[in-house]
CSV table of C-alpha atoms in Angstrom, one decimal:
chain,number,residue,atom,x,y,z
A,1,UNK,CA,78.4,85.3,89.2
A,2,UNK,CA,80.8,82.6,90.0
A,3,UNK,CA,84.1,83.1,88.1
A,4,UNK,CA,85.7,80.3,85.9
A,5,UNK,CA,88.1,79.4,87.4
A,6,UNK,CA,86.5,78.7,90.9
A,7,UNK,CA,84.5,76.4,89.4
A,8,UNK,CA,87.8,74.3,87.7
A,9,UNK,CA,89.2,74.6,90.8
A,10,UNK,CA,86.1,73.0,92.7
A,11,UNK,CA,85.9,70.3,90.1
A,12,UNK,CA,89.7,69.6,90.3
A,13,UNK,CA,89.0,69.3,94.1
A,14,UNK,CA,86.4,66.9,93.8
A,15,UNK,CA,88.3,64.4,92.0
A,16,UNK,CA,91.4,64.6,94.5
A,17,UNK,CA,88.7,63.8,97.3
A,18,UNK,CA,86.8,61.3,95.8
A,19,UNK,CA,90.3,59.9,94.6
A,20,UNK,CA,90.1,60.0,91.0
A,21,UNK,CA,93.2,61.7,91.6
A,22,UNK,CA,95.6,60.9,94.0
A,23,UNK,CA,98.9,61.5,95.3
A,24,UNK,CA,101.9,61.8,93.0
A,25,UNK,CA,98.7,62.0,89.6
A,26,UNK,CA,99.4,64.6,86.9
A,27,UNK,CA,96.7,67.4,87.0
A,28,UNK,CA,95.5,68.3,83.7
A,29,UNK,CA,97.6,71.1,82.2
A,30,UNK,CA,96.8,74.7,81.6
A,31,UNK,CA,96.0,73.6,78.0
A,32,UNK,CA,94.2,70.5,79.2
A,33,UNK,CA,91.8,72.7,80.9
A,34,UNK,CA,91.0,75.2,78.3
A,35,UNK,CA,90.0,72.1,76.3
A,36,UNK,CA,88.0,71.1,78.9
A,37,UNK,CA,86.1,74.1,80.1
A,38,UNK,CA,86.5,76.0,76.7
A,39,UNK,CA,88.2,78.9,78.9
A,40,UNK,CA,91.3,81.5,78.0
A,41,UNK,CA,94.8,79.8,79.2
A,42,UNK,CA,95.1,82.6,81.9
A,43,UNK,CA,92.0,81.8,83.5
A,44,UNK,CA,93.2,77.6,83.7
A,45,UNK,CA,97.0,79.1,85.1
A,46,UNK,CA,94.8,81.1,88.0
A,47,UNK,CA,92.8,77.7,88.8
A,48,UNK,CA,96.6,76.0,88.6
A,49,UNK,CA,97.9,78.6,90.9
A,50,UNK,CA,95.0,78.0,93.5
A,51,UNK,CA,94.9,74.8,93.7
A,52,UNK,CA,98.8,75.4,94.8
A,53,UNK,CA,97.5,78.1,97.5
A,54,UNK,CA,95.4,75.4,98.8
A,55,UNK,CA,98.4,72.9,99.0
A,56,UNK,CA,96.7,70.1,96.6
A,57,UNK,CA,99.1,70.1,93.8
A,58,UNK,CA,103.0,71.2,93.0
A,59,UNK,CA,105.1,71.6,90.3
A,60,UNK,CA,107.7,68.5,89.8
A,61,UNK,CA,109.9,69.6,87.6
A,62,UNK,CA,109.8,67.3,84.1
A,63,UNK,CA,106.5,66.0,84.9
A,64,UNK,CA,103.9,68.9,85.8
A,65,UNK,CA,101.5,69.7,88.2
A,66,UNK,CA,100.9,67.0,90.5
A,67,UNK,CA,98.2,65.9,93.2
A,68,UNK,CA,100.8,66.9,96.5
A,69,UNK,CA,98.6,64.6,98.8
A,70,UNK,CA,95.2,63.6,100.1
A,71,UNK,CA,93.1,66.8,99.8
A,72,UNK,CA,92.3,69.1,102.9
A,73,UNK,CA,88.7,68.0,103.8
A,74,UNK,CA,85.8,70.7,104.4
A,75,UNK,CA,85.0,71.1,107.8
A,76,UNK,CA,81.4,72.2,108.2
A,77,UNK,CA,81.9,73.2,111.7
A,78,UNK,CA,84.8,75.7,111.2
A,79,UNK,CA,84.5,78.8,112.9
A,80,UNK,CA,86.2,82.2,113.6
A,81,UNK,CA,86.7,80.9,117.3
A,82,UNK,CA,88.4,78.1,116.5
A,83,UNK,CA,90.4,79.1,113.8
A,84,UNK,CA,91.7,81.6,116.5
A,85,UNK,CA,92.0,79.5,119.7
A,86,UNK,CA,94.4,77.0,116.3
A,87,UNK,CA,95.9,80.7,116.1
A,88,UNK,CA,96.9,81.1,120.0
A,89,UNK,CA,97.9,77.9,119.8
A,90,UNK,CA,100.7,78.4,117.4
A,91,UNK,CA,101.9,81.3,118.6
A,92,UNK,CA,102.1,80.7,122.2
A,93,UNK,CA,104.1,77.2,121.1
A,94,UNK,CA,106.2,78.8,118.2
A,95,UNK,CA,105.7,82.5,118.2
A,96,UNK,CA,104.2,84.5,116.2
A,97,UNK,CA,106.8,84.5,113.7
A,98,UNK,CA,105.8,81.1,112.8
A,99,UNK,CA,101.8,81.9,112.5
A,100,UNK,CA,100.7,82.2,109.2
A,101,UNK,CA,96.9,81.4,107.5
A,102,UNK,CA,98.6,77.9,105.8
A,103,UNK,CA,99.9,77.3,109.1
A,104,UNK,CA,96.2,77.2,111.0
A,105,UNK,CA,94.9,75.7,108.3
A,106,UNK,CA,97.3,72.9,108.3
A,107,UNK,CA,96.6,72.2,112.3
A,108,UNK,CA,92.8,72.3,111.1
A,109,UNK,CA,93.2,69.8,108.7
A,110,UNK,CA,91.3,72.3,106.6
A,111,UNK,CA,92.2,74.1,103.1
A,112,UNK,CA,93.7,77.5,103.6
A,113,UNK,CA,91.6,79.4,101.3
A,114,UNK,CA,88.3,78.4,103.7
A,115,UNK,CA,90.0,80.3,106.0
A,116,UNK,CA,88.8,83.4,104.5
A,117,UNK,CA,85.6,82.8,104.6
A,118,UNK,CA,85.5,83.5,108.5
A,119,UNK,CA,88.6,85.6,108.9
A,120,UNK,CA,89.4,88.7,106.2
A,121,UNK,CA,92.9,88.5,106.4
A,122,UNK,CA,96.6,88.0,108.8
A,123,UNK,CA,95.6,91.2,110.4
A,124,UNK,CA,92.0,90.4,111.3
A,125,UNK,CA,93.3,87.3,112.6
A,126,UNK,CA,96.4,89.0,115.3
A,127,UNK,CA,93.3,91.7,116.4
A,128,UNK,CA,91.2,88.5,116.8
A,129,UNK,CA,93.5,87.0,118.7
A,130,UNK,CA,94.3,89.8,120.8
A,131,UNK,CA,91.1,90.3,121.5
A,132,UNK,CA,90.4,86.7,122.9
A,133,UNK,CA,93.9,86.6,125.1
A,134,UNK,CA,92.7,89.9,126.8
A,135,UNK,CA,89.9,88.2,127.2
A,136,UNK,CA,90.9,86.1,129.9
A,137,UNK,CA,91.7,88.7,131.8
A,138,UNK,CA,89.2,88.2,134.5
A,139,UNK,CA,88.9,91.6,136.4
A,140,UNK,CA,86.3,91.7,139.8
A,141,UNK,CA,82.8,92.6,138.8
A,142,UNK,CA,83.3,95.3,141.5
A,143,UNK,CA,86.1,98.1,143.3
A,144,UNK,CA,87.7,97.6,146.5
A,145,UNK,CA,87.6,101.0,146.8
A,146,UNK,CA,91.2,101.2,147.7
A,147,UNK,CA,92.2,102.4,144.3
A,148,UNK,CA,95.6,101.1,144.8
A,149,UNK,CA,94.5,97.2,145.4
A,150,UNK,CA,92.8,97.4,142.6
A,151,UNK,CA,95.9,98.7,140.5
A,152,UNK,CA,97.9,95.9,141.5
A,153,UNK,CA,95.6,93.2,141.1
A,154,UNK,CA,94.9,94.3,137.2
A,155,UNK,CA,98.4,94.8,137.0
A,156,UNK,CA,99.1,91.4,138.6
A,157,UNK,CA,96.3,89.6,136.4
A,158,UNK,CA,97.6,91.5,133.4
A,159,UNK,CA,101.2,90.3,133.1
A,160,UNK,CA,99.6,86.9,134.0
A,161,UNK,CA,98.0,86.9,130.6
A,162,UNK,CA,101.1,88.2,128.8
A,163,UNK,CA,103.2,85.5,130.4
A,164,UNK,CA,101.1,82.9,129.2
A,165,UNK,CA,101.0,84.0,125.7
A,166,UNK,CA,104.1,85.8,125.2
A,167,UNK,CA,103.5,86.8,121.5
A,168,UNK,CA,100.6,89.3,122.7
A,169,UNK,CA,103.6,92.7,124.7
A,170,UNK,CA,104.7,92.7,121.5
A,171,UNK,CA,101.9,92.1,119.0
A,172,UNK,CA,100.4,95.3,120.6
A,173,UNK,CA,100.7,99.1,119.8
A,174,UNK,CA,100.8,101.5,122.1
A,175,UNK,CA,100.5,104.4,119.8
A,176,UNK,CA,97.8,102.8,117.5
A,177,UNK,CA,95.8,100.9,119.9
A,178,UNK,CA,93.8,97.8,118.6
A,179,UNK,CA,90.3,98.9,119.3
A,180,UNK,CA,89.4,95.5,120.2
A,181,UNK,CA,86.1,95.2,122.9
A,182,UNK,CA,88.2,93.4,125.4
A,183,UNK,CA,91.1,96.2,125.6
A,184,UNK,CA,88.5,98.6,125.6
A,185,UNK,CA,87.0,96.6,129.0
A,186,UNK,CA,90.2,96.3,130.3
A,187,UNK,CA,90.8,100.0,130.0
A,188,UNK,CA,87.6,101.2,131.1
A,189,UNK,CA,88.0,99.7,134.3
A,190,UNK,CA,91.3,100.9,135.0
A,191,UNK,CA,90.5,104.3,135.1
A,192,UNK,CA,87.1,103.5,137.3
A,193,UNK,CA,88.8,102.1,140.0
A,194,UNK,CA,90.6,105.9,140.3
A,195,UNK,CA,86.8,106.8,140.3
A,196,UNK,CA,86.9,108.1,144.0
A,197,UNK,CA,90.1,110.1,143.8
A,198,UNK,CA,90.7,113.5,143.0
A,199,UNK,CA,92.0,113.0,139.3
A,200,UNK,CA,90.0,113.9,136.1
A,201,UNK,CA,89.3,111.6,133.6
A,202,UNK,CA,92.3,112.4,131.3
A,203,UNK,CA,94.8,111.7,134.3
A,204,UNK,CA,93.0,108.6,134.9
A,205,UNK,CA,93.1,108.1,131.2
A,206,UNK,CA,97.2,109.0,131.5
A,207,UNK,CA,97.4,106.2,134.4
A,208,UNK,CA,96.0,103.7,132.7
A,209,UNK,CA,98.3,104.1,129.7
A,210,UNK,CA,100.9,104.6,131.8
A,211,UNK,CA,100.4,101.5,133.6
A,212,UNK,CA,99.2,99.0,130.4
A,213,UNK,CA,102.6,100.4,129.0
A,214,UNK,CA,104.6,99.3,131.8
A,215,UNK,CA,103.2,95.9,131.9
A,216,UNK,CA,103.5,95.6,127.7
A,217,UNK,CA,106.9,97.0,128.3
A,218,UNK,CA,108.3,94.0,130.5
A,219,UNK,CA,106.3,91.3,128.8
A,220,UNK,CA,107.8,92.5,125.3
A,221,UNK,CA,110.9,90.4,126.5
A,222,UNK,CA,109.3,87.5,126.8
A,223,UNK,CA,109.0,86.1,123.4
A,224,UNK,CA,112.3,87.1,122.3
A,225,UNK,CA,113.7,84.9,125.5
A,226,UNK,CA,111.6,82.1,124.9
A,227,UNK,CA,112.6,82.5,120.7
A,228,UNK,CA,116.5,82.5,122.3
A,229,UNK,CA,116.0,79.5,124.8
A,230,UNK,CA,114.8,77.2,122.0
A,231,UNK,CA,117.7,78.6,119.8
A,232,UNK,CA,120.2,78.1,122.2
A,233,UNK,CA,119.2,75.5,124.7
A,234,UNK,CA,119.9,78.2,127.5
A,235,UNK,CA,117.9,79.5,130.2
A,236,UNK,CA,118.5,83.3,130.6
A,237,UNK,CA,120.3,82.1,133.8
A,238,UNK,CA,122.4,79.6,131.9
A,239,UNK,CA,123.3,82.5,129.6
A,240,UNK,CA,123.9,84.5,131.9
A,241,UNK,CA,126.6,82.0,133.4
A,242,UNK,CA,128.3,81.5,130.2
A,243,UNK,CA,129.0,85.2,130.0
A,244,UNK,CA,131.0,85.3,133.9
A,245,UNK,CA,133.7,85.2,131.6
A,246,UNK,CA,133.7,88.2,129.3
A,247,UNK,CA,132.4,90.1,132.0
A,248,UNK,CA,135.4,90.0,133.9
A,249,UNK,CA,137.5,91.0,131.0
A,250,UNK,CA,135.3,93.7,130.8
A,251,UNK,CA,135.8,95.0,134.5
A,252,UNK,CA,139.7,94.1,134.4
A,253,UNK,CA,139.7,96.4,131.3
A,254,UNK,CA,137.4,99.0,132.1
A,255,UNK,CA,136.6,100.5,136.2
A,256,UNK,CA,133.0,100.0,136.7
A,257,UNK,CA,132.9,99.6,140.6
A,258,UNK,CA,129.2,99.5,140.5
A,259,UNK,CA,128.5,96.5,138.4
A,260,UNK,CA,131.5,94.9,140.0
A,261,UNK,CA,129.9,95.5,143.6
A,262,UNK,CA,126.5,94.2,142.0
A,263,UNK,CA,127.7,91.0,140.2
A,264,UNK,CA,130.7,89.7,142.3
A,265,UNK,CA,129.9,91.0,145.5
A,266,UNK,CA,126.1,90.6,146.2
A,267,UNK,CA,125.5,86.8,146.4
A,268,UNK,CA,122.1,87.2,146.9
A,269,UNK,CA,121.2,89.6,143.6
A,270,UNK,CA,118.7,87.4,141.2
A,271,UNK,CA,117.6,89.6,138.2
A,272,UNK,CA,114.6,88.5,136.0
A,273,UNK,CA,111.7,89.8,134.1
A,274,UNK,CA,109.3,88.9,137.7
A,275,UNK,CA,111.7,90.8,139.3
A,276,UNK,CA,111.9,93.8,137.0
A,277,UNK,CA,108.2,93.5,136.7
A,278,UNK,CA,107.8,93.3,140.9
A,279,UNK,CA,109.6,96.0,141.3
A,280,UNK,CA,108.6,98.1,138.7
A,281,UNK,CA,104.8,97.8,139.2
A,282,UNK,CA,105.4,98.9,143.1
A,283,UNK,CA,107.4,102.0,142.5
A,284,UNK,CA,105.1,103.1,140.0
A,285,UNK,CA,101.9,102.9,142.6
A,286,UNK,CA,104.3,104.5,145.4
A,287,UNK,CA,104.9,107.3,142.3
A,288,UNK,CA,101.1,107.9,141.8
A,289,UNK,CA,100.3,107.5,145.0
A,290,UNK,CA,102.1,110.5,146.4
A,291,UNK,CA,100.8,112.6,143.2
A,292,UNK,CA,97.8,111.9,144.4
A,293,UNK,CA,98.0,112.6,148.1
């Protein structure tokens, strides 16, 4: 049975569509609406709070509750997909800080509360999400059957995906996986491509992790830098410049013939997260390589 105030607050609705009330218009008051619809004032203050979830009316202090703007219209042809490709969109622009359900709802152009009709809640939406990043993960519908290509190439195609949305290293759990179909599928064939060797399936099980962490590992930097670039105006190598100074006060006050060696006399030394990522990636293969021979 449809509860009471659903029912005020579709009414209400209405007449902020059709324009019976419009922008800046006092919304009948808690008591206006018991009158009205004969119901207990806590069930009109739960229609009133609502219709301020929904972002059609606010409280303007001496006057009441007000029509905040034109109303959200219904859009028949919302969908989980594309409240979740509005999702990805947010976060890879503004992080995932910045995603919440108004937020989608507001690039929709839709109310926030028909958001839950396709998605449960924030957390359905991130494994949602997830899901649909890993997704793009295109891995070849068959092995080399050089175990290490293959490896490398996930590896490669993997910290592709994380670099173009850099909310998703650190949106995932490495001791509570998301069981989601497409990590699953991404796992599944990690482990197959060590099919021919001599490892059982809980050391090909331990590669994979091992190699999914690595990956997640690196790419967890990435949204931070991109949240500090926008704060700052700085590229990492900007930053990085701006600190030549402290660092030699640093070296002046403290011996550290190693860094000095590294940073003042090695012209050629360039340190970012490809190159942490490069190099990390290839010593790990050389590591299971020789555990495996």
């Amino acid at each position: 049975m449809e509860a009471a105030y659903t029912r005020i607050v579709a009414e209400l609705r209405r007449r902020i569509e059709a324009g019976e009330l419009r922008p800046g218009d006092r919304v009948p008051s808690a008591r206006a609406i018991t009158r009205e619809w004969g119901v207990a004032i806590a069930t009109a203050t739960k229609a009133h709070a609502a219709l301020r979830d929904e972002g059609l009316t606010l409280a303007r202090p001496g006057v009441g509750t007000v029509v905040a703007g034109p109303a959200p219209r219904r859009d028949t042809d919302l969908s989980p997909e594309r409240i979740v490709v509005a999702a990805i969109r947010i976060a890879d622009e503004h992080g995932m800080g910045e995603l919440s359900m108004r937020r989608v709802a507001a690039d929709l152009g839709v109310a926030t509360m028909s958001l839950y009709r396709h998605v449960p809640g924030r957390e359905d939406l991130e494994l949602a999400m997830i899901d649909a990043a890993l997704g793009e993960l295109r891995v070849p519908p068959r092995y080399s059957g050089a175990w290490r290509a293959d490896l490398e190439g996930c590896g490669r195609a993997l910290w592709d995906i994380f670099q173009r949305h850099p909310w998703l290293g650190v949106s995932m759990s490495l001791t509570r996986p998301q069981m989601t179909p497409n990590a699953m599928r991404l796992g599944e064939w990690l482990m197959g491509s060590l099919g021919g060797t001599r490892l059982t399936v809980t050391d090909r099980m331990l590669v994979e992790v091992l190699l999914f962490s690595f990956v997640r590992g690196v790419a967890s930097a990435l949204e931070p830098e991109a949240v500090a670039m926008r704060d700052t105006g700085l590229t990492d190598d900007e930053w990085m410049d701006a600190q030549s100074a402290a660092f030699g006060r640093l070296v002046e006050e403290h011996r550290m013939p190693q860094f000095e060696e590294l940073f003042l006399r090695t012209p050629d030394f360039a340190f970012d997260l490809n190159v942490l990522f490069e190099f990390g990636l290839a010593r790990i293969l050389d590591g299971i390589e020789v555990w495996i021979g």
